[in-house]
């Protein structure tokens, strides 16, 4: 059993959550104090962000970093708001996200059935193991030139890359999830005479779901990386290309604004996945565990 | 599958089974490419011939080595920074809370988007590439270290405190080893990221390295050359991952032992899994 | 040697909250073996953590040799209940035992001698190169005891140290404890919820009732050396355990529900 057939680590949910100090023994004073603490934490967070921004602002204004290449954060934010009220920014975001969505969707459609198959059949698993183990660590970006040759620089190329790169995490998580179904639950169902399709629908799929969800969340951020990379390197339209264009036109402030937008998009997708995952799978121990992280 | 056969025979059968599909794929591609004469998909023999010509060992010092050096430098820096900052943030709730939004944002920011920024900051040299690698690879290590540090058994720390072990020694001998399974899990994720970012950064701005080679080959329609580059990158990724797993196995043997998973020489597959504690998709299962 | 004066401990920042330890007073003489008996959840562990200086008390004082305890004192060792969590799985048995010594300035041959001697005293000579997880539960707890012995403490605090081993192993560990205490001349404060164990081991048994305060103190005048079969057969043993059972049982009912409880010690 190759050690990396195991599910990937959900690379960090919230940094601060759960295990929130001692159990509230304070009786009636509990909720009040909890609320006070939440406000204090919010303050600390805002403070952290402001400190970092202020540091950059100072570096630029005091000339620690050359101002022409590293404009003050305040100017970048002004540019960011200007962009946000115009149409082009949203078009670029849409282009990047459409590649992301189509690629991720296709990969899921391919990987989940394949994972269920490989997870339920030992022979199929062993047959495909070597291929999987070989292709999985292949740095996906190495395929960019090939993808450009075959698909040009449009959306197809982006989608191909994203499908290739996101297929593996979803596949592995699905295989692992299906293999990890509680055999007792399966046997119980069989004893009660449930047909195999019902066993699959009622037992296998729900218990594999948390694994698949984690695979999707991991894949989502990788897909975004690939989309942006393809735009940067191969010049397919989207945020990545917009960044390059801004840079080559010496619109440095805009370039930074776009980088921040890219980060916000990634952060938004990440948060959305975490929220959906948390809501759908509240019953599963993995959620409780993530809360404890 | 029959369970009556001898283990040696079983294993041989398993290997045969596992090699079956790759061999078929290779043979299939060989036959197809021979007949199809597709410009983009040259025959295997041609790729192999070019591969031997280029990479044994003509271009190794010019392209492979610089790539490796950048990647390893970035990766090493990521490990040092990630573990160091992770210890700090894991031990201090205040710092952790203050850093959370910034870390969450930087983690979600696709690292290649920072390449233009890195170029402005460091110029087109190795510094920019190492910087991009670190900015992408540091997060899994950082977050896993934080989790690992927060997961340290309070009783182990109490024990050390009761025996008057000073703070620095507690961190070094208890917190760090206790968090190491998580740290390794993060390091494994980061390894793949570091390789990817090495390639990307070389594709965007470089005059040597594997990423540069692959992209240049494609742009000059040297298709077999491009393929050798892709294959070399695949082999590189596979090999580095393999080495990492060996190191991890050795470093964490106590972890497997403490979880009762040492010396289970039994057949792989279900039986090995059944012996494992059932648990959620948690980091603990990453090193079975 | 050890004096606990009006000890009070409240969890959380609010000093007026419900205490886990309230108005606890007792003293331990040098060389004495005191067992502290209490049902689960009566604040025993919190009390012990205050005694060891791991957590500061909310009010009151702990004096060791007449000096107030503000942090873990130098000549005190602590054996925890859960050996699997207090031994470090990444260190060999030998390194686990030797680990605290370095920070007491005991290094080189002196540390080696102390380690081997302690391991021999608990019957683990020659097992130093194993890892804790390669040993049985009873042997792991012996390692924890060896670690305490190598530390050369005057005072040994033990938090239900034998609660998670099986009965047979437990008897062996109890006798081992009595033997090494005799040999090393250690004062022991031993927390347990097991009446027989408390009576068998101790010179004096204190019954703790929630929130932790001493509700009864009983001197145990059983002859030493004690014997698992003979000692437990003595009529005095039976009398003591009945007395303690009554004291503890009332406490248990109090804590569980407002059942009509006999008005015993309060």
Short mmCIF file of C-alpha atoms in Angstrom, two decimals, chain A:
data_model
loop_
_atom_site.label_atom_id
_atom_site.label_comp_id
_atom_site.label_asym_id
_atom_site.label_seq_id
_atom_site.Cartn_x
_atom_site.Cartn_y
_atom_site.Cartn_z
CA UNK A 1 0.00 0.00 0.00
CA UNK A 2 1.79 3.07 -1.18
CA UNK A 3 1.73 5.52 1.62
CA UNK A 4 0.30 8.19 -0.59
CA UNK A 5 -2.84 6.33 -1.44
CA UNK A 6 -4.08 7.79 1.78
CA UNK A 7 -6.30 10.83 1.67
CA UNK A 8 -4.64 14.16 1.46
CA UNK A 9 -4.53 16.40 4.43
CA UNK A 10 -7.21 18.99 4.30
CA UNK A 11 -4.60 21.68 4.45
CA UNK A 12 -5.88 23.63 7.32
CA UNK A 13 -9.38 24.83 7.92
CA UNK A 14 -9.54 27.88 10.07
CA UNK A 15 -6.41 28.61 12.01
CA UNK A 16 -8.32 29.65 15.05
CA UNK A 17 -11.32 27.66 16.04
CA UNK A 18 -12.45 25.09 18.51
CA UNK A 19 -10.44 24.03 21.47
CA UNK A 20 -11.28 27.49 22.62
CA UNK A 21 -9.70 27.44 26.01
CA UNK A 22 -11.24 25.94 29.09
CA UNK A 23 -14.79 24.68 29.05
CA UNK A 24 -17.16 27.39 30.06
CA UNK A 25 -17.54 26.79 33.74
CA UNK A 26 -18.56 30.31 34.39
CA UNK A 27 -22.26 29.49 34.55
CA UNK A 28 -24.38 32.49 33.75
CA UNK A 29 -21.36 34.62 32.94
CA UNK A 30 -20.45 32.22 30.10
CA UNK A 31 -22.23 33.62 27.05
CA UNK A 32 -21.36 37.18 27.91
CA UNK A 33 -17.72 36.34 28.24
CA UNK A 34 -17.77 34.29 25.06
CA UNK A 35 -19.19 37.23 23.19
CA UNK A 36 -16.60 39.56 24.65
CA UNK A 37 -13.90 37.16 23.56
CA UNK A 38 -15.26 36.97 20.06
CA UNK A 39 -15.13 40.74 19.78
CA UNK A 40 -11.63 40.79 21.13
CA UNK A 41 -10.58 38.16 18.61
CA UNK A 42 -12.12 40.12 15.79
CA UNK A 43 -10.16 43.14 16.97
CA UNK A 44 -6.93 41.17 17.02
CA UNK A 45 -7.59 39.89 13.51
CA UNK A 46 -8.33 43.30 12.11
CA UNK A 47 -5.24 44.54 13.91
CA UNK A 48 -3.13 41.85 12.25
CA UNK A 49 -4.34 42.82 8.79
CA UNK A 50 -3.87 46.52 9.45
CA UNK A 51 -0.37 45.95 10.78
CA UNK A 52 0.68 44.12 7.61
CA UNK A 53 -0.91 46.72 5.35
CA UNK A 54 0.65 49.54 7.31
CA UNK A 55 4.06 47.88 7.06
CA UNK A 56 3.77 47.75 3.26
CA UNK A 57 2.49 51.30 3.12
CA UNK A 58 5.42 52.52 5.18
CA UNK A 59 7.97 50.52 3.19
CA UNK A 60 6.75 52.18 0.06
CA UNK A 61 6.29 55.72 1.41
CA UNK A 62 9.63 55.76 3.18
CA UNK A 63 11.37 54.43 0.11
CA UNK A 64 12.59 51.19 1.63
CA UNK A 65 11.22 49.63 -1.53
CA UNK A 66 11.41 51.68 -4.74
CA UNK A 67 8.09 53.46 -4.96
CA UNK A 68 7.82 53.22 -8.70
CA UNK A 69 7.64 49.43 -8.49
CA UNK A 70 6.02 49.09 -5.11
CA UNK A 71 3.30 51.68 -4.83
CA UNK A 72 1.70 52.32 -1.44
CA UNK A 73 -1.06 49.95 -0.46
CA UNK A 74 -3.53 52.81 -0.28
CA UNK A 75 -3.05 53.56 -3.97
CA UNK A 76 -3.46 49.90 -4.83
CA UNK A 77 -6.75 49.82 -3.00
CA UNK A 78 -7.96 52.94 -4.77
CA UNK A 79 -7.16 51.22 -8.05
CA UNK A 80 -8.87 48.07 -6.81
CA UNK A 81 -12.10 49.95 -6.14
CA UNK A 82 -11.90 51.70 -9.47
CA UNK A 83 -11.56 48.34 -11.19
CA UNK A 84 -14.35 46.83 -9.17
CA UNK A 85 -16.80 49.37 -10.56
CA UNK A 86 -15.85 48.63 -14.14
CA UNK A 87 -16.94 45.75 -16.30
CA UNK A 88 -13.56 44.39 -17.56
CA UNK A 89 -12.47 43.11 -14.17
CA UNK A 90 -15.59 41.01 -13.82
CA UNK A 91 -15.17 39.66 -17.34
CA UNK A 92 -11.66 38.51 -16.47
CA UNK A 93 -12.83 36.94 -13.23
CA UNK A 94 -15.60 35.22 -15.17
CA UNK A 95 -13.12 33.83 -17.68
CA UNK A 96 -10.89 32.43 -14.98
CA UNK A 97 -13.78 31.01 -13.04
CA UNK A 98 -15.44 29.41 -16.05
CA UNK A 99 -12.28 27.44 -16.75
CA UNK A 100 -12.15 26.54 -13.09
CA UNK A 101 -15.78 25.42 -12.95
CA UNK A 102 -15.84 23.41 -16.18
CA UNK A 103 -12.56 21.73 -15.38
CA UNK A 104 -13.51 20.87 -11.84
CA UNK A 105 -16.94 19.65 -12.91
CA UNK A 106 -15.56 17.42 -15.64
CA UNK A 107 -12.89 16.04 -13.36
CA UNK A 108 -15.50 15.21 -10.74
CA UNK A 109 -17.72 13.50 -13.30
CA UNK A 110 -14.77 11.38 -14.38
CA UNK A 111 -13.06 10.79 -11.08
CA UNK A 112 -15.95 9.87 -8.79
CA UNK A 113 -17.25 6.92 -10.86
CA UNK A 114 -13.68 5.78 -11.49
CA UNK A 115 -12.93 6.06 -7.81
CA UNK A 116 -16.02 4.08 -6.86
CA UNK A 117 -15.02 1.37 -9.31
CA UNK A 118 -11.43 1.19 -8.15
CA UNK A 119 -12.49 1.41 -4.54
CA UNK A 120 -14.90 -1.48 -4.74
CA UNK A 121 -12.86 -3.86 -6.89
CA UNK A 122 -9.51 -5.01 -5.66
CA UNK A 123 -8.45 -6.30 -9.05
CA UNK A 124 -9.28 -3.03 -10.74
CA UNK A 125 -7.42 -1.18 -8.03
CA UNK A 126 -4.26 -3.20 -8.46
CA UNK A 127 -4.48 -3.03 -12.23
CA UNK A 128 -4.54 0.74 -12.20
CA UNK A 129 -2.32 1.37 -9.22
CA UNK A 130 0.97 1.75 -11.05
CA UNK A 131 -0.50 4.14 -13.58
CA UNK A 132 -2.07 6.24 -10.86
CA UNK A 133 1.05 6.26 -8.76
CA UNK A 134 3.05 7.34 -11.75
CA UNK A 135 0.79 10.07 -13.06
CA UNK A 136 -0.17 11.58 -9.74
CA UNK A 137 3.17 13.15 -8.79
CA UNK A 138 3.78 14.37 -12.36
CA UNK A 139 3.94 18.14 -12.11
CA UNK A 140 0.84 19.09 -14.04
CA UNK A 141 2.31 22.31 -15.31
CA UNK A 142 4.80 20.32 -17.35
CA UNK A 143 1.87 19.54 -19.61
CA UNK A 144 1.15 23.18 -20.42
CA UNK A 145 3.23 23.16 -23.62
CA UNK A 146 1.58 19.96 -24.76
CA UNK A 147 -1.86 21.33 -23.96
CA UNK A 148 -1.08 24.48 -25.96
CA UNK A 149 -0.02 22.37 -28.93
CA UNK A 150 -3.11 20.24 -28.89
CA UNK A 151 -5.77 22.69 -27.76
CA UNK A 152 -4.41 26.13 -28.59
CA UNK A 153 -4.51 28.87 -25.99
CA UNK A 154 -8.24 29.06 -25.40
CA UNK A 155 -10.60 27.70 -22.81
CA UNK A 156 -10.12 24.09 -23.96
CA UNK A 157 -6.48 24.16 -22.99
CA UNK A 158 -7.27 25.52 -19.55
CA UNK A 159 -9.98 22.95 -19.00
CA UNK A 160 -7.73 20.09 -20.09
CA UNK A 161 -5.05 21.11 -17.61
CA UNK A 162 -7.51 21.57 -14.79
CA UNK A 163 -9.15 18.23 -15.45
CA UNK A 164 -5.78 16.52 -15.47
CA UNK A 165 -4.65 18.08 -12.24
CA UNK A 166 -7.88 17.85 -10.27
CA UNK A 167 -8.70 14.33 -11.38
CA UNK A 168 -6.14 12.75 -9.05
CA UNK A 169 -7.08 14.21 -5.69
CA UNK A 170 -10.78 13.50 -6.28
CA UNK A 171 -9.98 10.00 -7.50
CA UNK A 172 -7.77 9.18 -4.54
CA UNK A 173 -10.19 10.55 -2.00
CA UNK A 174 -13.06 8.63 -3.59
CA UNK A 175 -11.11 5.37 -3.62
CA UNK A 176 -10.14 5.87 -0.05
CA UNK A 177 -13.65 6.81 1.00
CA UNK A 178 -15.20 3.79 -0.67
CA UNK A 179 -12.60 1.45 0.78
CA UNK A 180 -13.13 2.89 4.21
CA UNK A 181 -16.84 2.11 4.39
CA UNK A 182 -17.57 0.32 7.61
CA UNK A 183 -17.74 -3.38 6.70
CA UNK A 184 -20.15 -3.97 9.56
CA UNK A 185 -22.62 -1.50 8.11
CA UNK A 186 -22.33 -3.20 4.73
CA UNK A 187 -22.81 -6.65 6.21
CA UNK A 188 -25.78 -5.46 8.20
CA UNK A 189 -27.40 -4.10 5.09
CA UNK A 190 -26.78 -7.31 3.23
CA UNK A 191 -28.28 -9.31 6.09
CA UNK A 192 -31.45 -7.30 5.78
CA UNK A 193 -31.57 -8.21 2.13
CA UNK A 194 -30.87 -4.80 0.65
CA UNK A 195 -30.02 -5.03 -3.04
CA UNK A 196 -26.48 -3.95 -4.01
CA UNK A 197 -27.73 -0.73 -5.56
CA UNK A 198 -29.41 0.24 -2.32
CA UNK A 199 -26.30 -0.65 -0.33
CA UNK A 200 -24.35 1.60 -2.63
CA UNK A 201 -26.81 4.47 -2.43
CA UNK A 202 -27.54 4.27 1.30
CA UNK A 203 -24.21 3.21 2.74
CA UNK A 204 -21.24 3.45 0.41
CA UNK A 205 -21.98 6.85 -1.03
CA UNK A 206 -22.83 8.67 2.22
CA UNK A 207 -19.76 7.36 3.98
CA UNK A 208 -17.52 8.22 1.04
CA UNK A 209 -19.04 11.67 0.74
CA UNK A 210 -16.81 13.44 3.29
CA UNK A 211 -13.73 12.12 1.56
CA UNK A 212 -14.99 13.26 -1.82
CA UNK A 213 -15.85 16.66 -0.39
CA UNK A 214 -12.33 17.05 0.95
CA UNK A 215 -10.96 15.99 -2.43
CA UNK A 216 -13.10 18.63 -4.11
CA UNK A 217 -11.99 21.35 -1.75
CA UNK A 218 -8.33 20.49 -2.31
CA UNK A 219 -8.91 20.29 -6.04
CA UNK A 220 -10.66 23.62 -6.16
CA UNK A 221 -7.62 25.56 -5.03
CA UNK A 222 -5.29 23.57 -7.29
CA UNK A 223 -7.66 24.20 -10.19
CA UNK A 224 -7.46 27.92 -9.59
CA UNK A 225 -3.66 27.76 -9.49
CA UNK A 226 -3.67 25.94 -12.80
CA UNK A 227 -6.13 28.36 -14.39
CA UNK A 228 -4.03 31.35 -13.39
CA UNK A 229 -0.82 29.60 -14.45
CA UNK A 230 -2.21 28.73 -17.86
CA UNK A 231 -3.24 32.35 -18.32
CA UNK A 232 0.15 33.60 -17.21
CA UNK A 233 2.27 31.21 -19.22
CA UNK A 234 0.23 30.50 -22.31
CA UNK A 235 -1.71 33.75 -22.44
CA UNK A 236 -5.23 32.43 -22.43
CA UNK A 237 -7.61 35.19 -21.38
CA UNK A 238 -8.34 35.60 -17.69
CA UNK A 239 -6.95 37.14 -14.53
CA UNK A 240 -3.47 35.72 -15.05
CA UNK A 241 -3.17 37.24 -18.46
CA UNK A 242 -4.55 40.54 -17.19
CA UNK A 243 -1.76 40.59 -14.61
CA UNK A 244 0.85 40.05 -17.31
CA UNK A 245 -0.69 42.70 -19.53
CA UNK A 246 -0.74 45.21 -16.70
CA UNK A 247 2.87 44.43 -15.92
CA UNK A 248 4.10 44.74 -19.49
CA UNK A 249 2.23 48.06 -19.84
CA UNK A 250 3.94 49.27 -16.67
CA UNK A 251 0.60 49.65 -14.92
CA UNK A 252 2.16 48.49 -11.69
CA UNK A 253 -0.64 49.62 -9.41
CA UNK A 254 -3.18 47.78 -11.52
CA UNK A 255 -1.00 44.69 -11.51
CA UNK A 256 -1.02 44.63 -7.72
CA UNK A 257 -4.73 45.27 -7.60
CA UNK A 258 -5.26 42.29 -9.90
CA UNK A 259 -3.01 40.09 -7.78
CA UNK A 260 -5.12 41.00 -4.77
CA UNK A 261 -8.28 40.23 -6.72
CA UNK A 262 -6.85 36.82 -7.60
CA UNK A 263 -6.16 36.18 -3.95
CA UNK A 264 -9.67 37.25 -3.00
CA UNK A 265 -11.13 34.92 -5.59
CA UNK A 266 -9.11 32.04 -4.17
CA UNK A 267 -10.06 32.96 -0.66
CA UNK A 268 -13.73 33.19 -1.59
CA UNK A 269 -13.74 29.79 -3.28
CA UNK A 270 -11.95 28.26 -0.34
CA UNK A 271 -14.36 29.73 2.19
CA UNK A 272 -17.35 28.71 0.12
CA UNK A 273 -16.13 25.12 -0.09
CA UNK A 274 -15.43 25.00 3.60
CA UNK A 275 -18.86 26.36 4.42
CA UNK A 276 -20.68 23.97 2.10
CA UNK A 277 -18.62 21.03 3.28
CA UNK A 278 -19.30 21.93 6.88
CA UNK A 279 -23.01 22.27 6.32
CA UNK A 280 -23.55 19.15 4.22
CA UNK A 281 -21.47 16.88 6.37
CA UNK A 282 -22.15 18.18 9.81
CA UNK A 283 -22.86 14.66 11.01
CA UNK A 284 -19.46 13.33 10.08
CA UNK A 285 -16.64 13.03 12.61
CA UNK A 286 -14.27 14.74 10.20
CA UNK A 287 -16.24 17.93 10.65
CA UNK A 288 -16.00 17.73 14.38
CA UNK A 289 -12.33 17.14 13.96
CA UNK A 290 -11.92 20.09 11.70
CA UNK A 291 -13.61 22.22 14.28
CA UNK A 292 -10.95 21.08 16.68
CA UNK A 293 -8.19 22.18 14.41
#
